[in-house]
Amino acid sequence: ETGVTQSPTHLIKTRGQQVTLRCSSQSGHNTVSWYQQALGQGPQFIFQYYREEENGRGNFPPRFSGLQFPNYSSELNVNALELDDSALYLCASSKTGGDIYEQYFGPGTRLTVT
Amino acid sequence: AQRVTQPEKLLSVFKGAPVELKCNYSYSGSPELFWYVQYSRQRLQLLLRHISRESIKGFTADLNKGETSFHLKKPFAQEEDSAMYYCALGGNYGQNFVFGPGTRLSVLP
């Protein structure tokens, strides 16, 4: 069974730029959730994707967007980067239709915005 | 609005001592509550959830709806329990999980 993977591991961007982060879900999982974890804080829910559509969204502006592909992998896109976007971005997969609360997390992508 | 609070940022106990990590929540519906743990250099993982009423690694947590609490307890702490612990509240259909700020547990020898 393959676990959740994320790429890249680390990323440095400049304010105003755009970034794409990637996530491959665990084998057999069809739902992906994205979280932002700022330093010293708990993860904050950004949004969830199921069947290639957004299926719930936290309190994040529209410049945070995502995609889910037919193989259930997912992308998180952030436009017009701001300094406060510097954080660890976590992806978690789960199985809607099974236990949707059983989330498995990836190792995260550390984004630094300068 | 959903909210989770964990009043202690850091909790230090000696090996063999009892541990209680506090968690309070606010939610208007019927809550789904969880404890997640992150050991050093490892990814975030589920420790336990209230609905299963299991004891994992000696930890238990009881949902108290009257006090809106879901405290994590262990009678005898071990050094390998040292980690970051997050209390989380699940939304409808697994959406909009709300995590608390976390408590770092340090078990001293």
Tab-separated table of C-alpha atoms in Angstrom:
chain	number	residue	atom	x	y	z
A	1	GLU	CA	0.000	0.000	0.000
A	2	THR	CA	1.484	3.351	-1.061
A	3	GLY	CA	1.203	6.236	1.392
A	4	VAL	CA	0.439	9.881	0.664
A	5	THR	CA	3.273	11.648	-1.111
A	6	GLN	CA	3.797	15.364	-1.698
A	7	SER	CA	6.118	17.346	-3.919
A	8	PRO	CA	8.215	19.340	-3.713
A	9	THR	CA	9.553	19.031	-0.168
A	10	HIS	CA	10.646	22.646	0.049
A	11	LEU	CA	9.970	25.686	-2.085
A	12	ILE	CA	11.038	29.325	-1.988
A	13	LYS	CA	9.003	31.902	-3.885
A	14	THR	CA	8.830	35.666	-4.127
A	15	ARG	CA	5.818	37.740	-3.113
A	16	GLY	CA	3.391	38.067	-6.020
A	17	GLN	CA	4.428	34.820	-7.694
A	18	GLN	CA	2.281	31.746	-8.195
A	19	VAL	CA	2.966	28.244	-6.847
A	20	THR	CA	1.663	24.727	-7.488
A	21	LEU	CA	1.970	21.968	-4.912
A	22	ARG	CA	1.255	18.324	-5.669
A	23	CYS	CA	-0.165	15.406	-3.765
A	24	SER	CA	-0.615	11.741	-4.566
A	25	SER	CA	-3.256	10.096	-2.426
A	26	GLN	CA	-2.948	6.762	-0.698
A	27	SER	CA	-3.867	3.771	-2.813
A	28	GLY	CA	-7.639	3.243	-2.791
A	29	HIS	CA	-8.436	6.720	-1.475
A	30	ASN	CA	-10.670	9.007	-3.534
A	31	THR	CA	-10.821	12.155	-1.397
A	32	VAL	CA	-8.074	14.694	-0.815
A	33	SER	CA	-7.988	17.525	1.718
A	34	TRP	CA	-5.443	20.329	1.904
A	35	TYR	CA	-4.295	22.113	5.054
A	36	GLN	CA	-2.058	25.064	5.823
A	37	GLN	CA	0.040	24.854	8.969
A	38	ALA	CA	1.754	28.056	10.015
A	39	LEU	CA	4.636	27.847	12.455
A	40	GLY	CA	3.461	27.020	15.962
A	41	GLN	CA	-0.140	26.464	14.942
A	42	GLY	CA	-2.390	23.545	14.138
A	43	PRO	CA	-3.301	22.689	10.557
A	44	GLN	CA	-6.029	24.864	9.016
A	45	PHE	CA	-8.430	23.317	6.519
A	46	ILE	CA	-8.180	24.886	3.055
A	47	PHE	CA	-10.488	22.669	0.965
A	48	GLN	CA	-11.402	19.116	0.072
A	49	TYR	CA	-11.750	17.452	-3.332
A	50	TYR	CA	-13.891	14.484	-4.232
A	51	ARG	CA	-14.699	13.261	-7.757
A	52	GLU	CA	-12.593	16.070	-9.173
A	53	GLU	CA	-14.761	18.758	-7.570
A	54	GLU	CA	-14.322	20.989	-4.556
A	55	ASN	CA	-16.337	19.449	-1.758
A	56	GLY	CA	-15.939	21.914	1.094
A	57	ARG	CA	-13.791	24.957	1.754
A	58	GLY	CA	-12.326	26.653	4.779
A	59	ASN	CA	-11.783	30.363	5.303
A	60	PHE	CA	-9.259	30.931	2.505
A	61	PRO	CA	-9.469	33.482	-0.337
A	62	PRO	CA	-10.118	32.480	-3.967
A	63	ARG	CA	-6.432	32.817	-4.862
A	64	PHE	CA	-6.139	29.398	-3.206
A	65	SER	CA	-7.468	26.921	-5.739
A	66	GLY	CA	-7.131	23.248	-6.433
A	67	LEU	CA	-7.583	20.409	-8.830
A	68	GLN	CA	-8.171	16.717	-8.497
A	69	PHE	CA	-7.324	14.351	-11.326
A	70	PRO	CA	-8.996	11.084	-12.400
A	71	ASN	CA	-6.293	9.105	-10.575
A	72	TYR	CA	-7.281	11.057	-7.388
A	73	SER	CA	-4.011	12.955	-7.189
A	74	SER	CA	-4.382	16.651	-6.487
A	75	GLU	CA	-2.808	20.063	-6.880
A	76	LEU	CA	-2.982	23.148	-4.711
A	77	ASN	CA	-2.410	26.422	-6.530
A	78	VAL	CA	-1.788	29.714	-4.811
A	79	ASN	CA	-1.736	32.932	-6.836
A	80	ALA	CA	-0.344	36.331	-5.893
A	81	LEU	CA	1.697	34.933	-3.029
A	82	GLU	CA	1.868	36.931	0.186
A	83	LEU	CA	4.424	36.731	2.962
A	84	ASP	CA	1.780	35.202	5.265
A	85	ASP	CA	1.420	32.278	2.881
A	86	SER	CA	4.724	30.958	4.227
A	87	ALA	CA	3.757	27.700	5.922
A	88	LEU	CA	3.792	23.920	5.767
A	89	TYR	CA	1.115	22.676	3.366
A	90	LEU	CA	-0.294	19.275	4.190
A	91	CYS	CA	-2.305	16.979	2.025
A	92	ALA	CA	-4.475	14.213	3.493
A	93	SER	CA	-6.333	11.469	1.696
A	94	SER	CA	-9.362	9.502	2.797
A	95	LYS	CA	-11.966	7.191	1.356
A	96	THR	CA	-15.440	8.594	0.904
A	97	GLY	CA	-17.745	5.643	0.885
A	98	GLY	CA	-15.552	4.069	3.530
A	99	ASP	CA	-14.447	5.817	6.700
A	100	ILE	CA	-14.205	9.407	5.527
A	101	TYR	CA	-12.725	10.504	8.814
A	102	GLU	CA	-9.757	8.174	8.518
A	103	GLN	CA	-7.368	10.718	7.022
A	104	TYR	CA	-3.810	9.838	6.116
A	105	PHE	CA	-1.396	12.747	5.934
A	106	GLY	CA	1.533	13.378	3.661
A	107	PRO	CA	4.854	14.754	4.889
A	108	GLY	CA	4.040	18.269	3.719
A	109	THR	CA	5.588	20.912	1.483
A	110	ARG	CA	7.384	23.773	3.219
A	111	LEU	CA	6.698	27.013	1.327
A	112	THR	CA	8.714	30.122	2.075
A	113	VAL	CA	7.630	33.427	0.538
A	114	THR	CA	10.208	36.215	0.547
B	1	ALA	CA	-18.642	28.262	14.305
B	2	GLN	CA	-16.441	25.257	14.973
B	3	ARG	CA	-13.546	25.900	17.307
B	4	VAL	CA	-11.024	23.797	19.212
B	5	THR	CA	-8.882	25.061	22.066
B	6	GLN	CA	-5.930	23.415	23.759
B	7	PRO	CA	-4.890	25.628	26.674
B	8	GLU	CA	-1.396	24.205	27.165
B	9	LYS	CA	1.304	24.787	24.579
B	10	LEU	CA	3.767	22.633	26.499
B	11	LEU	CA	3.239	19.943	29.100
B	12	SER	CA	6.171	18.301	30.849
B	13	VAL	CA	5.753	15.231	33.041
B	14	PHE	CA	8.066	12.604	34.471
B	15	LYS	CA	8.081	9.049	33.194
B	16	GLY	CA	5.449	7.010	35.008
B	17	ALA	CA	3.355	10.038	35.948
B	18	PRO	CA	-0.250	10.459	34.736
B	19	VAL	CA	-0.867	12.657	31.717
B	20	GLU	CA	-3.899	14.738	30.786
B	21	LEU	CA	-3.919	16.864	27.644
B	22	LYS	CA	-6.864	19.226	27.631
B	23	CYS	CA	-9.156	19.910	24.695
B	24	ASN	CA	-12.341	21.965	24.558
B	25	TYR	CA	-14.526	22.508	21.532
B	26	SER	CA	-17.462	24.533	20.318
B	27	TYR	CA	-19.832	23.046	17.785
B	28	SER	CA	-23.571	23.339	17.394
B	29	GLY	CA	-24.181	19.851	16.048
B	30	SER	CA	-23.135	16.383	17.124
B	31	PRO	CA	-19.326	16.466	17.189
B	32	GLU	CA	-16.840	14.014	15.742
B	33	LEU	CA	-13.685	14.403	17.820
B	34	PHE	CA	-10.188	13.107	17.286
B	35	TRP	CA	-6.699	13.201	18.672
B	36	TYR	CA	-3.819	13.328	16.205
B	37	VAL	CA	-0.170	12.892	17.126
B	38	GLN	CA	3.047	13.915	15.437
B	39	TYR	CA	6.248	12.272	16.636
B	40	SER	CA	9.588	13.861	15.848
B	41	ARG	CA	10.392	13.681	12.117
B	42	GLN	CA	7.176	11.780	11.368
B	43	ARG	CA	3.958	12.789	9.699
B	44	LEU	CA	0.721	13.627	11.442
B	45	GLN	CA	-1.258	10.494	12.292
B	46	LEU	CA	-4.544	9.621	13.918
B	47	LEU	CA	-4.215	8.511	17.537
B	48	LEU	CA	-7.848	7.936	18.434
B	49	ARG	CA	-11.405	9.076	17.809
B	50	HIS	CA	-14.231	9.338	20.282
B	51	ILE	CA	-16.663	7.179	18.359
B	52	SER	CA	-14.463	4.088	18.490
B	53	ARG	CA	-13.899	4.333	22.261
B	54	GLU	CA	-10.603	2.497	21.823
B	55	SER	CA	-7.489	2.759	23.917
B	56	ILE	CA	-4.452	3.343	21.719
B	57	LYS	CA	-0.943	3.127	23.188
B	58	GLY	CA	-2.575	3.379	26.621
B	59	PHE	CA	-4.308	6.678	25.792
B	60	THR	CA	-8.034	7.217	26.252
B	61	ALA	CA	-10.305	10.183	25.686
B	62	ASP	CA	-13.869	10.651	26.807
B	63	LEU	CA	-16.263	13.028	25.156
B	64	ASN	CA	-18.036	15.205	27.732
B	65	LYS	CA	-20.800	17.049	25.907
B	66	GLY	CA	-21.838	18.969	29.014
B	67	GLU	CA	-18.368	20.476	29.412
B	68	THR	CA	-17.658	20.354	25.653
B	69	SER	CA	-14.377	18.650	26.371
B	70	PHE	CA	-12.393	15.743	24.953
B	71	HIS	CA	-9.348	15.447	27.194
B	72	LEU	CA	-6.646	12.894	26.389
B	73	LYS	CA	-5.400	10.803	29.299
B	74	LYS	CA	-2.798	8.193	30.054
B	75	PRO	CA	-2.203	6.777	33.524
B	76	PHE	CA	1.561	6.231	33.170
B	77	ALA	CA	3.543	8.314	30.699
B	78	GLN	CA	6.425	6.800	28.728
B	79	GLU	CA	9.352	8.631	27.165
B	80	GLU	CA	8.204	7.535	23.706
B	81	ASP	CA	4.969	9.473	24.243
B	82	SER	CA	6.899	12.719	23.774
B	83	ALA	CA	5.313	14.342	20.723
B	84	MET	CA	2.996	17.062	19.493
B	85	TYR	CA	-0.677	16.311	20.129
B	86	TYR	CA	-3.539	17.936	18.249
B	87	CYS	CA	-7.204	17.741	19.117
B	88	ALA	CA	-9.472	17.958	16.049
B	89	LEU	CA	-13.160	18.400	15.321
B	90	GLY	CA	-14.600	16.835	12.182
B	91	GLY	CA	-17.242	18.508	10.088
B	92	ASN	CA	-19.941	17.040	7.911
B	93	TYR	CA	-18.768	14.323	5.521
B	94	GLY	CA	-15.214	14.754	6.740
B	95	GLN	CA	-15.077	18.338	5.524
B	96	ASN	CA	-13.741	21.322	7.334
B	97	PHE	CA	-11.708	19.577	9.957
B	98	VAL	CA	-10.756	22.045	12.667
B	99	PHE	CA	-7.529	21.412	14.521
B	100	GLY	CA	-6.526	22.902	17.831
B	101	PRO	CA	-3.183	24.699	18.190
B	102	GLY	CA	-1.534	21.616	19.669
B	103	THR	CA	0.185	20.675	22.922
B	104	ARG	CA	3.771	19.521	23.017
B	105	LEU	CA	4.136	16.695	25.526
B	106	SER	CA	7.595	16.157	26.944
B	107	VAL	CA	8.092	13.058	29.095
B	108	LEU	CA	11.197	13.394	31.212
B	109	PRO	CA	13.261	10.389	32.348
